[in-house]
C-alpha cells in the first residue's frame, strides 16, 4: 500500500489526513487540540524559538508530526509522500529554516544582525533533509509563500476563495489564532495577520475547547432561554439542553452531553447575550456574573473580554487593510471565511459582532483551505508548480500590523470598546477622528454561501481521530529542594518531576512566554529553560 499524508501545521493545532496514493481516497483524519510549541499564539511560538533555540522548537514540531503519523497508522515503509501547509513561521520551524527574518520587522535591525531573508519557494525535498524524519525515506512537498512573510496558508486562502477570478472588492479571513487576512482591490492583494489569540479556537476561555465532538458550537434564544447546540461524533451541530442562562436550570433536556464550548459557540453566545441584555460590555448582567450553559459550563466576564480582544484584533486588521488600500469598509462586496472557526460559526452572528465588515452583503464559508491545498499538492506535482506561478504573479502588499500605526490606533479603540465599555457611537467618532475607515451598523440579511458543512469535509472511511494530547515534552534534570513550586504555580498542570529530579513539561499545555510562572517561582540557577531538551519517546 502506498500512502501519502497531508498536514496543516496550524497555530492552534495540527490537522492531518492519510491518503491512498493509488486511489486518491482519504482514509483517516487526525487532529490535535493544541500546537506542540509552548504558547497560545504564533508570537509566543516565535518568542520560544528565538529565545530557547530553533532546534528545540523544530524537535517538538517533528515529534508532533511523528505522533500524528502513528495515530494515522502509517508506518515508515508505507509513507511515500508528505505534504505540509501553514504560515511561514510554522513551516519554517518544521523544516529547520531560520525564522529570524520573520521575527524582526525593521530593516535596520536585520542589517545590524546580518539577518538574511530565507527563500520560501515551492519545493520537493527528501525527508532525510529534515532532522528527525530520516527514518521515513519519503518526499516532502512544500508549497510556496507569496512573500517571505505571506505564507502558503495565505496563498491557500486566496486561491480557494476564488477571489482572484473576480473583479469584486473582497476580503478573505482565516479565523484562527494567527488570523491571516487578504483584501483584494483591483489587481492588488493586501495581506496581514493579526495575533488574535486562541479565543476564537475556544482556548483561553475557562470552559473552552477546539472544535471537536461534544463541544457546544451554537446557541439560539427560545422564550428567554438558551438552546445549546452541540457537535456530535460526525461534527454536526445537534440540539442539546434548553437552559435558563441566569440560573443554569435545565428547562428541557437534550440528547447529547457537552464537554466545553468552541470558539464558534463563544461568538454565537456573545451575539445572543448582547442582543438579549445578558451582556452590557464589559459586564455579564446576571445575579452571579455568569452565563449558565448546559452540563454546568459557564461563561464569565473574563471570557467576554478574551473574546472581545480576539474580535477586536481581527476587526482592527480589516480596518488597517482598508486604510492601506484607501477604501472604506463599505466598499467591500464579498467576504470569505476560512478555518474551523470560519466554517462552524454562524456567519450572520459573526457579522453582528464585527468579525465581518458590517455592510458586506455576500459571505462565503470555505472550510480548512490550508489542509485542502496540502492535499492538492500531495496528489499533484503539477498543482504545486501552478501555485508557485500564482504566488509569483500576485502583486502583494503586506502590512506588518505590529508596526502599522493604523492597527495600533484601531486596536486601542477596540480594547476600549470591549474591555471598558466605550459606547459604539463614541467608537465610531474616534475612528473618524483618527482618519480611519468607519463602521456602519450591521445589515440584517447578508447572502451566505456555506460551501462546506465541516471544516474538513471528508474524513475518510476510518473516520476522525482526536489527539487530545499532542504527546510532546521538554525535559531537564534539576538539582533543587523538593519544594515543587514550579508544579504548584503552573496554571495548566503542564509540569511533573520524577524521582530522579527529571522535569517533564508537556509542551502543548504550557503557555510559554504568556506565562512563565515556573521560571519566576524558582531560582534561575536551578530551573533554567535554557537547559531544556526535547524528550524523545525512545528514551523511555
Short mmCIF file of C-alpha atoms in Angstrom, two decimals:
data_model
loop_
_atom_site.label_atom_id
_atom_site.label_comp_id
_atom_site.label_asym_id
_atom_site.label_seq_id
_atom_site.Cartn_x
_atom_site.Cartn_y
_atom_site.Cartn_z
CA UNK A 1 0.00 0.00 0.00
CA UNK A 2 1.29 3.47 -0.95
CA UNK A 3 0.21 6.22 1.40
CA UNK A 4 0.61 9.96 1.44
CA UNK A 5 -0.08 12.27 4.37
CA UNK A 6 -1.28 15.88 4.05
CA UNK A 7 -0.77 18.11 7.11
CA UNK A 8 -1.99 21.56 8.07
CA UNK A 9 0.57 22.85 10.59
CA UNK A 10 -1.90 25.19 12.28
CA UNK A 11 -1.01 27.62 15.04
CA UNK A 12 -3.77 26.26 17.28
CA UNK A 13 -3.34 22.62 16.29
CA UNK A 14 -2.25 20.20 13.57
CA UNK A 15 -4.69 18.51 11.15
CA UNK A 16 -3.60 15.53 9.08
CA UNK A 17 -5.08 13.09 6.57
CA UNK A 18 -3.89 9.70 5.38
CA UNK A 19 -4.48 9.28 1.65
CA UNK A 20 -4.20 6.21 -0.58
CA UNK A 21 -1.95 7.45 -3.39
CA UNK A 22 -3.27 4.85 -5.85
CA UNK A 23 -7.00 5.54 -5.41
CA UNK A 24 -6.53 9.14 -4.12
CA UNK A 25 -9.06 8.36 -1.39
CA UNK A 26 -8.83 9.88 2.09
CA UNK A 27 -8.59 7.03 4.59
CA UNK A 28 -8.31 8.65 8.03
CA UNK A 29 -8.23 12.13 9.60
CA UNK A 30 -6.39 13.06 12.80
CA UNK A 31 -6.46 16.42 14.57
CA UNK A 32 -4.68 17.71 17.64
CA UNK A 33 -6.34 20.11 20.05
CA UNK A 34 -3.18 22.19 20.50
CA UNK A 35 0.06 23.16 18.82
CA UNK A 36 3.11 21.33 20.25
CA UNK A 37 5.05 24.56 20.89
CA UNK A 38 4.61 26.37 24.22
CA UNK A 39 2.33 29.38 23.98
CA UNK A 40 -1.13 30.38 22.86
CA UNK A 41 -0.37 32.11 19.57
CA UNK A 42 2.20 32.46 16.82
CA UNK A 43 4.04 35.29 18.60
CA UNK A 44 4.55 33.03 21.63
CA UNK A 45 5.86 30.28 19.34
CA UNK A 46 8.26 32.68 17.65
CA UNK A 47 9.43 34.03 21.01
CA UNK A 48 10.07 30.50 22.25
CA UNK A 49 12.06 29.53 19.15
CA UNK A 50 14.17 32.72 19.19
CA UNK A 51 14.95 32.67 22.92
CA UNK A 52 15.35 28.96 23.59
CA UNK A 53 16.57 27.67 20.25
CA UNK A 54 15.03 26.77 16.96
CA UNK A 55 16.43 23.26 17.27
CA UNK A 56 14.25 22.80 20.34
CA UNK A 57 11.18 24.17 18.56
CA UNK A 58 11.94 22.06 15.47
CA UNK A 59 12.24 18.90 17.55
CA UNK A 60 8.85 19.48 19.15
CA UNK A 61 7.20 20.09 15.77
CA UNK A 62 8.73 16.98 14.21
CA UNK A 63 7.84 14.81 17.21
CA UNK A 64 4.25 16.00 17.00
CA UNK A 65 4.12 15.05 13.31
CA UNK A 66 5.55 11.62 14.14
CA UNK A 67 2.81 11.17 16.75
CA UNK A 68 0.27 12.15 14.08
CA UNK A 69 1.70 9.53 11.70
CA UNK A 70 1.44 6.91 14.42
CA UNK A 71 -2.21 7.79 15.05
CA UNK A 72 -2.86 7.77 11.30
CA UNK A 73 -1.47 4.20 11.37
CA UNK A 74 1.18 4.94 8.74
CA UNK A 75 4.42 3.02 9.07
CA UNK A 76 7.73 4.41 7.82
CA UNK A 77 7.91 1.90 4.97
CA UNK A 78 4.39 2.77 3.78
CA UNK A 79 4.84 6.54 3.51
CA UNK A 80 5.75 7.72 0.00
CA UNK A 81 4.98 11.41 0.30
CA UNK A 82 4.29 14.01 2.96
CA UNK A 83 2.88 17.47 2.21
CA UNK A 84 2.57 20.44 4.56
CA UNK A 85 0.85 23.81 4.59
CA UNK A 86 0.65 26.62 7.14
CA UNK A 87 2.05 30.03 7.96
CA UNK A 88 5.74 30.82 7.31
CA UNK A 89 6.72 30.50 10.97
CA UNK A 90 5.19 27.04 11.47
CA UNK A 91 6.51 25.71 8.13
CA UNK A 92 10.00 27.12 8.76
CA UNK A 93 10.22 25.67 12.26
CA UNK A 94 9.16 22.24 10.98
CA UNK A 95 11.70 22.31 8.14
CA UNK A 96 14.51 23.71 10.30
CA UNK A 97 14.70 27.00 8.35
CA UNK A 98 15.72 30.10 10.28
CA UNK A 99 12.85 32.38 11.32
CA UNK A 100 14.99 35.40 12.23
CA UNK A 101 13.90 37.21 9.06
CA UNK A 102 10.29 36.74 10.19
CA UNK A 103 10.93 37.75 13.80
CA UNK A 104 12.31 41.24 13.12
CA UNK A 105 10.24 43.77 11.18
CA UNK A 106 12.74 46.63 10.92
CA UNK A 107 15.23 46.62 8.05
CA UNK A 108 17.87 48.36 10.20
CA UNK A 109 17.60 45.60 12.79
CA UNK A 110 18.03 42.94 10.12
CA UNK A 111 21.07 44.73 8.73
CA UNK A 112 22.60 45.19 12.18
CA UNK A 113 22.36 41.45 12.96
CA UNK A 114 23.20 40.32 9.40
CA UNK A 115 19.83 38.59 9.07
CA UNK A 116 19.36 37.08 5.62
CA UNK A 117 15.91 36.70 4.12
CA UNK A 118 15.20 33.00 3.61
CA UNK A 119 13.89 31.53 0.37
CA UNK A 120 10.41 30.09 0.75
CA UNK A 121 9.54 28.94 -2.75
CA UNK A 122 7.75 25.71 -3.64
CA UNK A 123 9.98 22.67 -3.33
CA UNK A 124 10.07 18.90 -3.07
CA UNK A 125 12.78 17.53 -0.82
CA UNK A 126 13.73 14.24 0.77
CA UNK A 127 12.68 13.63 4.37
CA UNK A 128 16.37 12.97 5.06
CA UNK A 129 16.91 16.73 4.76
CA UNK A 130 14.64 17.33 7.78
CA UNK A 131 16.22 16.34 11.08
CA UNK A 132 14.12 13.71 12.83
CA UNK A 133 12.32 12.46 9.71
CA UNK A 134 15.21 10.47 8.20
CA UNK A 135 13.61 7.11 9.00
CA UNK A 136 10.64 7.71 6.69
CA UNK A 137 12.63 7.94 3.44
CA UNK A 138 9.84 9.82 1.66
CA UNK A 139 9.28 13.02 -0.32
CA UNK A 140 8.24 16.19 1.49
CA UNK A 141 6.20 18.62 -0.60
CA UNK A 142 6.27 22.28 0.49
CA UNK A 143 4.01 24.96 -1.06
CA UNK A 144 5.32 28.46 -1.82
CA UNK A 145 4.93 31.70 0.08
CA UNK A 146 3.76 34.82 -1.76
CA UNK A 147 6.41 36.86 0.06
CA UNK A 148 8.64 35.71 2.87
CA UNK A 149 6.09 36.87 5.47
CA UNK A 150 2.97 35.99 3.44
CA UNK A 151 2.88 32.25 3.56
CA UNK A 152 1.36 29.20 1.98
CA UNK A 153 -1.68 29.46 4.26
CA UNK A 154 -2.46 32.93 2.85
CA UNK A 155 -1.97 31.59 -0.68
CA UNK A 156 -4.36 28.73 0.13
CA UNK A 157 -6.91 31.21 1.46
CA UNK A 158 -6.64 33.41 -1.64
CA UNK A 159 -6.75 30.62 -4.23
CA UNK A 160 -9.50 28.50 -2.63
CA UNK A 161 -11.77 31.53 -2.14
CA UNK A 162 -11.83 32.28 -5.87
CA UNK A 163 -11.22 35.97 -5.21
CA UNK A 164 -8.52 36.10 -7.91
CA UNK A 165 -11.13 35.31 -10.55
CA UNK A 166 -13.49 38.12 -9.55
CA UNK A 167 -13.47 41.89 -10.08
CA UNK A 168 -15.21 42.45 -6.76
CA UNK A 169 -13.50 44.13 -3.83
CA UNK A 170 -13.30 41.22 -1.43
CA UNK A 171 -11.74 40.23 1.86
CA UNK A 172 -10.79 36.72 3.00
CA UNK A 173 -10.00 35.81 6.60
CA UNK A 174 -8.79 32.60 8.22
CA UNK A 175 -10.39 32.89 11.65
CA UNK A 176 -7.80 31.38 13.94
CA UNK A 177 -5.12 32.14 16.47
CA UNK A 178 -2.97 33.88 13.87
CA UNK A 179 -5.81 35.32 11.78
CA UNK A 180 -4.48 35.62 8.23
CA UNK A 181 -6.40 38.02 6.01
CA UNK A 182 -6.25 39.24 2.42
CA UNK A 183 -8.01 42.20 0.80
CA UNK A 184 -8.27 42.31 -3.00
CA UNK A 185 -8.72 45.72 -4.62
CA UNK A 186 -8.40 45.65 -8.42
CA UNK A 187 -5.20 43.67 -9.11
CA UNK A 188 -3.53 44.25 -5.74
CA UNK A 189 -3.71 41.89 -2.78
CA UNK A 190 -3.19 43.50 0.65
CA UNK A 191 -2.31 40.94 3.31
CA UNK A 192 -1.77 40.88 7.03
CA UNK A 193 -2.12 38.62 10.05
CA UNK A 194 -3.41 39.52 13.50
CA UNK A 195 -2.20 37.57 16.51
CA UNK A 196 -5.78 37.38 17.73
CA UNK A 197 -5.06 34.78 20.37
CA UNK A 198 -6.85 31.47 20.77
CA UNK A 199 -10.29 32.61 21.99
CA UNK A 200 -11.80 32.01 18.52
CA UNK A 201 -10.47 28.46 18.76
CA UNK A 202 -12.11 28.00 22.16
CA UNK A 203 -8.92 28.46 24.18
CA UNK A 204 -8.19 30.94 26.99
CA UNK A 205 -11.92 30.61 27.69
CA UNK A 206 -12.50 28.82 31.00
CA UNK A 207 -14.63 26.03 29.56
CA UNK A 208 -13.34 26.45 26.01
CA UNK A 209 -12.20 23.72 23.65
CA UNK A 210 -11.26 23.36 19.99
CA UNK A 211 -13.99 22.21 17.62
CA UNK A 212 -14.36 18.50 18.36
CA UNK A 213 -17.18 16.08 19.17
CA UNK A 214 -19.34 17.03 22.20
CA UNK A 215 -18.42 20.72 22.19
CA UNK A 216 -21.09 23.44 22.17
CA UNK A 217 -20.89 25.27 18.84
CA UNK A 218 -24.04 27.42 18.63
CA UNK A 219 -26.96 28.93 20.54
CA UNK A 220 -30.46 30.22 19.93
CA UNK A 221 -32.85 32.00 22.29
CA UNK A 222 -36.21 30.29 22.88
CA UNK A 223 -38.65 32.21 25.09
CA UNK A 224 -35.87 33.75 27.17
CA UNK A 225 -33.89 30.50 27.48
CA UNK A 226 -30.75 29.35 25.68
CA UNK A 227 -30.88 26.33 23.39
CA UNK A 228 -27.41 24.76 23.27
CA UNK A 229 -26.27 23.12 20.03
CA UNK A 230 -23.53 20.50 20.47
CA UNK A 231 -21.28 18.89 17.86
CA UNK A 232 -21.96 15.17 17.54
CA UNK A 233 -19.44 12.48 16.58
CA UNK A 234 -19.78 13.49 12.92
CA UNK A 235 -19.02 17.12 13.86
CA UNK A 236 -22.56 18.28 13.07
CA UNK A 237 -24.50 20.55 15.47
CA UNK A 238 -27.18 18.68 17.39
CA UNK A 239 -29.83 20.17 19.75
CA UNK A 240 -28.71 19.99 23.36
CA UNK A 241 -30.31 21.28 26.57
CA UNK A 242 -32.59 24.29 26.88
CA UNK A 243 -31.16 26.21 29.84
CA UNK A 244 -32.09 29.29 31.88
CA UNK A 245 -28.89 31.34 31.30
CA UNK A 246 -29.27 33.22 34.60
CA UNK A 247 -29.63 30.21 36.90
CA UNK A 248 -28.49 27.13 34.99
CA UNK A 249 -31.86 25.42 35.42
CA UNK A 250 -32.44 22.84 32.70
CA UNK A 251 -35.85 23.57 31.18
CA UNK A 252 -35.67 20.83 28.56
CA UNK A 253 -33.07 18.09 28.42
CA UNK A 254 -31.40 17.34 25.10
CA UNK A 255 -29.99 14.01 23.90
CA UNK A 256 -26.31 14.98 23.83
CA UNK A 257 -23.86 15.95 26.56
CA UNK A 258 -21.29 18.75 26.28
CA UNK A 259 -17.66 18.90 27.44
CA UNK A 260 -16.97 22.59 26.65
CA UNK A 261 -17.62 25.46 24.26
CA UNK A 262 -15.91 26.09 20.92
CA UNK A 263 -14.79 29.46 19.60
CA UNK A 264 -17.82 29.45 17.29
CA UNK A 265 -20.00 28.84 20.31
CA UNK A 266 -18.34 31.80 22.02
CA UNK A 267 -19.23 34.07 19.07
CA UNK A 268 -22.83 32.82 18.95
CA UNK A 269 -23.23 33.20 22.72
CA UNK A 270 -21.76 36.70 22.71
CA UNK A 271 -24.06 37.83 19.89
CA UNK A 272 -27.16 36.45 21.64
CA UNK A 273 -26.08 37.74 25.06
CA UNK A 274 -25.55 41.28 23.71
CA UNK A 275 -28.87 41.22 21.84
CA UNK A 276 -30.86 39.99 24.86
CA UNK A 277 -29.23 42.06 27.58
CA UNK A 278 -27.24 39.31 29.26
CA UNK A 279 -24.08 41.28 28.50
CA UNK A 280 -23.60 45.05 28.61
CA UNK A 281 -19.94 45.47 27.78
CA UNK A 282 -17.90 44.53 29.60
CA UNK A 283 -20.29 43.21 32.30
CA UNK A 284 -22.28 39.99 32.46
CA UNK A 285 -25.71 41.09 33.76
CA UNK A 286 -26.75 38.01 35.74
CA UNK A 287 -27.05 37.61 39.53
CA UNK A 288 -23.74 35.72 39.85
CA UNK A 289 -21.94 37.33 36.88
CA UNK A 290 -22.05 34.10 34.89
CA UNK A 291 -24.00 32.92 31.85
CA UNK A 292 -25.04 29.34 32.51
CA UNK A 293 -24.92 26.75 29.74
CA UNK A 294 -25.58 23.01 29.78
CA UNK A 295 -23.60 20.47 31.82
CA UNK A 296 -22.54 23.19 34.30
CA UNK A 297 -20.49 25.03 31.68
CA UNK A 298 -20.38 28.78 32.35
CA UNK A 299 -19.25 31.97 30.61
CA UNK A 300 -17.78 34.83 32.64
CA UNK A 301 -16.82 38.50 32.26
CA UNK A 302 -13.21 37.35 31.81
CA UNK A 303 -14.36 35.20 28.90
CA UNK A 304 -16.21 38.17 27.38
CA UNK A 305 -13.01 40.22 27.45
CA UNK A 306 -10.90 37.40 25.96
CA UNK A 307 -13.37 37.00 23.11
CA UNK A 308 -13.51 40.79 22.67
CA UNK A 309 -9.73 41.03 22.33
CA UNK A 310 -9.78 38.43 19.55
CA UNK A 311 -12.71 40.03 17.71
CA UNK A 312 -11.11 43.44 18.13
CA UNK A 313 -7.78 42.28 16.69
CA UNK A 314 -9.46 40.89 13.58
CA UNK A 315 -11.66 43.95 13.04
CA UNK A 316 -8.64 46.22 13.60
CA UNK A 317 -6.87 44.17 10.92
CA UNK A 318 -9.74 44.69 8.48
CA UNK A 319 -9.70 48.43 9.21
CA UNK A 320 -5.92 48.57 8.68
CA UNK A 321 -6.05 46.77 5.32
CA UNK A 322 -8.81 49.09 4.11
CA UNK A 323 -6.86 52.14 5.27
CA UNK A 324 -3.78 50.88 3.41
CA UNK A 325 -5.79 50.31 0.23
CA UNK A 326 -7.50 53.69 0.50
CA UNK A 327 -11.02 52.27 0.61
CA UNK A 328 -13.89 52.26 3.09
CA UNK A 329 -15.19 49.13 4.77
CA UNK A 330 -18.47 49.80 2.97
CA UNK A 331 -16.67 49.25 -0.37
CA UNK A 332 -16.17 45.54 0.33
CA UNK A 333 -18.53 43.47 -1.82
CA UNK A 334 -17.74 39.96 -0.59
CA UNK A 335 -16.20 38.27 2.45
CA UNK A 336 -14.70 34.79 2.63
CA UNK A 337 -14.42 32.85 5.89
CA UNK A 338 -11.88 30.03 6.31
CA UNK A 339 -10.60 27.74 9.05
CA UNK A 340 -12.56 25.71 11.59
CA UNK A 341 -13.98 28.80 13.29
CA UNK A 342 -14.82 30.38 9.95
CA UNK A 343 -16.70 27.25 8.94
CA UNK A 344 -18.68 26.45 12.06
CA UNK A 345 -19.66 29.92 13.25
CA UNK A 346 -22.98 31.36 12.19
CA UNK A 347 -21.93 33.94 9.59
CA UNK A 348 -24.82 36.30 10.39
CA UNK A 349 -23.95 36.28 14.10
CA UNK A 350 -20.27 36.73 13.27
CA UNK A 351 -21.10 39.81 11.21
CA UNK A 352 -23.20 41.28 14.02
CA UNK A 353 -20.28 41.11 16.49
CA UNK A 354 -17.83 42.64 13.99
CA UNK A 355 -15.90 39.68 12.58
CA UNK A 356 -17.12 40.52 9.08
CA UNK A 357 -17.45 44.09 7.74
CA UNK A 358 -20.96 45.21 8.67
CA UNK A 359 -22.12 46.28 5.21
CA UNK A 360 -20.81 43.29 3.23
CA UNK A 361 -23.76 41.55 1.62
CA UNK A 362 -22.11 38.38 0.26
CA UNK A 363 -20.40 35.90 2.61
CA UNK A 364 -18.90 32.50 1.72
CA UNK A 365 -17.63 29.86 4.17
CA UNK A 366 -14.77 27.78 2.75
CA UNK A 367 -13.57 25.23 5.32
CA UNK A 368 -9.93 24.44 6.05
CA UNK A 369 -8.19 25.87 2.98
CA UNK A 370 -4.70 25.08 4.29
CA UNK A 371 -5.37 21.34 4.57
CA UNK A 372 -7.17 21.40 1.21
CA UNK A 373 -4.08 22.82 -0.51
CA UNK A 374 -1.81 20.36 1.33
CA UNK A 375 -3.97 17.57 -0.08
CA UNK A 376 -3.88 19.03 -3.62
CA UNK A 377 -0.09 19.26 -3.77
CA UNK A 378 0.24 15.80 -2.22
CA UNK A 379 -1.66 14.34 -5.15
CA UNK A 380 -0.40 16.60 -7.95
CA UNK A 381 3.09 17.95 -8.51
CA UNK A 382 1.62 20.00 -11.36
CA UNK A 383 -0.61 21.78 -8.82
CA UNK A 384 2.46 22.64 -6.71
CA UNK A 385 4.19 24.45 -9.58
CA UNK A 386 0.90 26.08 -10.60
CA UNK A 387 0.69 27.56 -7.10
CA UNK A 388 4.26 28.81 -7.44
CA UNK A 389 3.29 30.60 -10.66
CA UNK A 390 0.27 32.16 -8.93
CA UNK A 391 2.40 33.25 -5.97
CA UNK A 392 4.95 34.86 -8.30
CA UNK A 393 2.28 36.79 -10.21
CA UNK A 394 0.37 38.16 -7.24
CA UNK A 395 1.09 41.83 -6.67
CA UNK A 396 1.29 41.62 -2.93
CA UNK A 397 1.40 44.39 -0.37
CA UNK A 398 1.97 43.01 3.11
CA UNK A 399 1.03 45.18 6.07
CA UNK A 400 3.01 44.40 9.21
CA UNK A 401 0.35 45.06 11.85
CA UNK A 402 2.97 45.15 14.61
CA UNK A 403 4.39 48.38 13.17
CA UNK A 404 1.31 49.86 11.48
CA UNK A 405 0.01 52.98 13.29
CA UNK A 406 -3.44 52.34 11.81
CA UNK A 407 -3.62 48.96 13.53
CA UNK A 408 -2.34 50.41 16.80
CA UNK A 409 -4.95 53.17 16.82
CA UNK A 410 -7.81 50.86 15.79
CA UNK A 411 -6.91 48.17 18.33
CA UNK A 412 -6.66 50.66 21.21
CA UNK A 413 -10.24 51.70 20.39
CA UNK A 414 -11.29 48.04 20.20
CA UNK A 415 -9.91 47.43 23.69
CA UNK A 416 -11.76 50.49 24.98
CA UNK A 417 -14.97 49.16 23.41
CA UNK A 418 -14.71 45.55 24.61
CA UNK A 419 -12.95 45.96 27.96
CA UNK A 420 -14.00 49.43 29.14
CA UNK A 421 -17.50 49.68 27.71
CA UNK A 422 -16.88 52.60 25.31
CA UNK A 423 -20.23 53.32 23.59
CA UNK A 424 -20.38 52.28 19.95
CA UNK A 425 -21.18 55.84 18.82
CA UNK A 426 -18.04 57.10 20.55
CA UNK A 427 -16.06 54.25 18.98
CA UNK A 428 -17.13 55.37 15.51
CA UNK A 429 -16.45 59.03 16.39
CA UNK A 430 -12.84 58.29 17.36
CA UNK A 431 -12.26 56.17 14.24
CA UNK A 432 -13.23 59.19 12.19
CA UNK A 433 -11.04 61.45 14.33
CA UNK A 434 -8.05 59.16 13.66
CA UNK A 435 -8.75 59.23 9.92
CA UNK A 436 -9.59 55.50 9.85
CA UNK A 437 -12.34 53.76 7.87
CA UNK A 438 -15.56 54.00 9.86
CA UNK A 439 -18.11 51.37 10.85
CA UNK A 440 -21.78 51.20 9.89
CA UNK A 441 -24.48 49.21 11.66
CA UNK A 442 -24.73 45.52 10.68
CA UNK A 443 -27.05 44.67 7.81
CA UNK A 444 -29.80 42.19 8.62
CA UNK A 445 -29.87 39.91 5.59
CA UNK A 446 -26.47 39.02 4.07
CA UNK A 447 -26.42 36.22 1.49
CA UNK A 448 -24.44 33.33 2.98
CA UNK A 449 -22.89 30.65 0.75
CA UNK A 450 -21.95 27.78 3.07
CA UNK A 451 -19.79 25.76 0.71
CA UNK A 452 -18.94 23.04 3.25
CA UNK A 453 -20.70 21.64 6.31
CA UNK A 454 -17.44 20.82 8.09
CA UNK A 455 -14.04 22.49 8.03
CA UNK A 456 -12.69 19.12 6.87
CA UNK A 457 -15.49 17.94 4.55
CA UNK A 458 -14.26 14.36 4.00
CA UNK A 459 -12.86 12.44 6.97
CA UNK A 460 -12.30 9.07 5.27
CA UNK A 461 -13.68 5.59 5.89
CA UNK A 462 -11.61 5.24 9.09
CA UNK A 463 -13.15 8.44 10.42
CA UNK A 464 -11.89 11.24 12.66
CA UNK A 465 -9.39 10.60 15.46
CA UNK A 466 -8.73 13.34 18.01
CA UNK A 467 -5.35 13.56 19.75
CA UNK A 468 -6.40 15.34 22.92
CA UNK A 469 -2.74 15.43 23.98
CA UNK A 470 -0.06 16.09 21.38
CA UNK A 471 2.42 13.94 23.30
CA UNK A 472 5.48 16.22 23.11
CA UNK A 473 7.66 17.07 26.09
CA UNK A 474 10.66 19.11 27.13
CA UNK A 475 12.89 17.73 29.84
CA UNK A 476 15.85 18.61 32.05
CA UNK A 477 17.38 17.35 35.28
CA UNK A 478 17.26 19.81 38.20
CA UNK A 479 19.16 19.92 41.46
CA UNK A 480 16.91 21.77 43.88
CA UNK A 481 14.95 21.31 47.13
CA UNK A 482 11.71 19.35 46.93
CA UNK A 483 9.53 22.45 47.22
CA UNK A 484 7.96 21.81 43.80
CA UNK A 485 6.93 25.45 43.47
CA UNK A 486 7.15 25.12 39.70
CA UNK A 487 4.43 22.47 39.76
CA UNK A 488 2.23 24.45 42.15
CA UNK A 489 2.27 27.68 40.14
CA UNK A 490 1.68 26.10 36.72
CA UNK A 491 -1.91 27.00 35.77
CA UNK A 492 -2.30 24.08 33.35
CA UNK A 493 -0.64 21.19 35.24
CA UNK A 494 1.98 21.02 32.50
CA UNK A 495 4.93 20.18 34.80
CA UNK A 496 5.92 17.00 36.60
CA UNK A 497 9.15 15.90 38.35
CA UNK A 498 10.10 12.25 38.77
CA UNK A 499 12.19 10.56 41.45
CA UNK A 500 15.41 11.29 39.54
CA UNK A 501 14.65 15.04 39.56
CA UNK A 502 13.86 14.98 35.88
CA UNK A 503 11.46 17.76 34.95
CA UNK A 504 8.89 16.94 32.26
CA UNK A 505 6.98 19.82 30.65
CA UNK A 506 4.00 18.94 28.46
CA UNK A 507 4.60 21.50 25.74
CA UNK A 508 1.06 21.56 24.38
CA UNK A 509 -0.27 22.55 27.83
CA UNK A 510 2.49 25.11 28.51
CA UNK A 511 1.52 28.76 27.93
CA UNK A 512 5.12 29.74 27.20
CA UNK A 513 6.03 33.43 27.11
CA UNK A 514 2.47 34.34 28.05
CA UNK A 515 3.01 32.74 31.47
CA UNK A 516 6.50 31.60 32.63
CA UNK A 517 5.32 31.44 36.25
CA UNK A 518 7.58 28.45 36.82
CA UNK A 519 10.65 30.48 35.84
CA UNK A 520 9.76 33.31 38.18
CA UNK A 521 8.94 30.95 41.08
CA UNK A 522 12.28 29.14 41.03
CA UNK A 523 15.94 30.23 41.39
CA UNK A 524 17.34 30.80 37.86
CA UNK A 525 20.39 28.67 38.59
CA UNK A 526 18.11 25.73 39.44
CA UNK A 527 15.20 25.95 36.97
CA UNK A 528 16.51 27.34 33.71
CA UNK A 529 14.63 26.87 30.46
CA UNK A 530 17.86 27.16 28.50
CA UNK A 531 18.74 23.67 29.80
CA UNK A 532 15.62 22.10 28.31
CA UNK A 533 15.83 19.40 25.65
CA UNK A 534 13.23 17.66 23.53
CA UNK A 535 12.19 14.43 25.20
CA UNK A 536 12.39 11.55 22.74
CA UNK A 537 9.92 8.74 23.30
CA UNK A 538 12.50 6.07 22.56
CA UNK A 539 14.37 7.14 25.71
CA UNK A 540 11.67 5.50 27.82
#
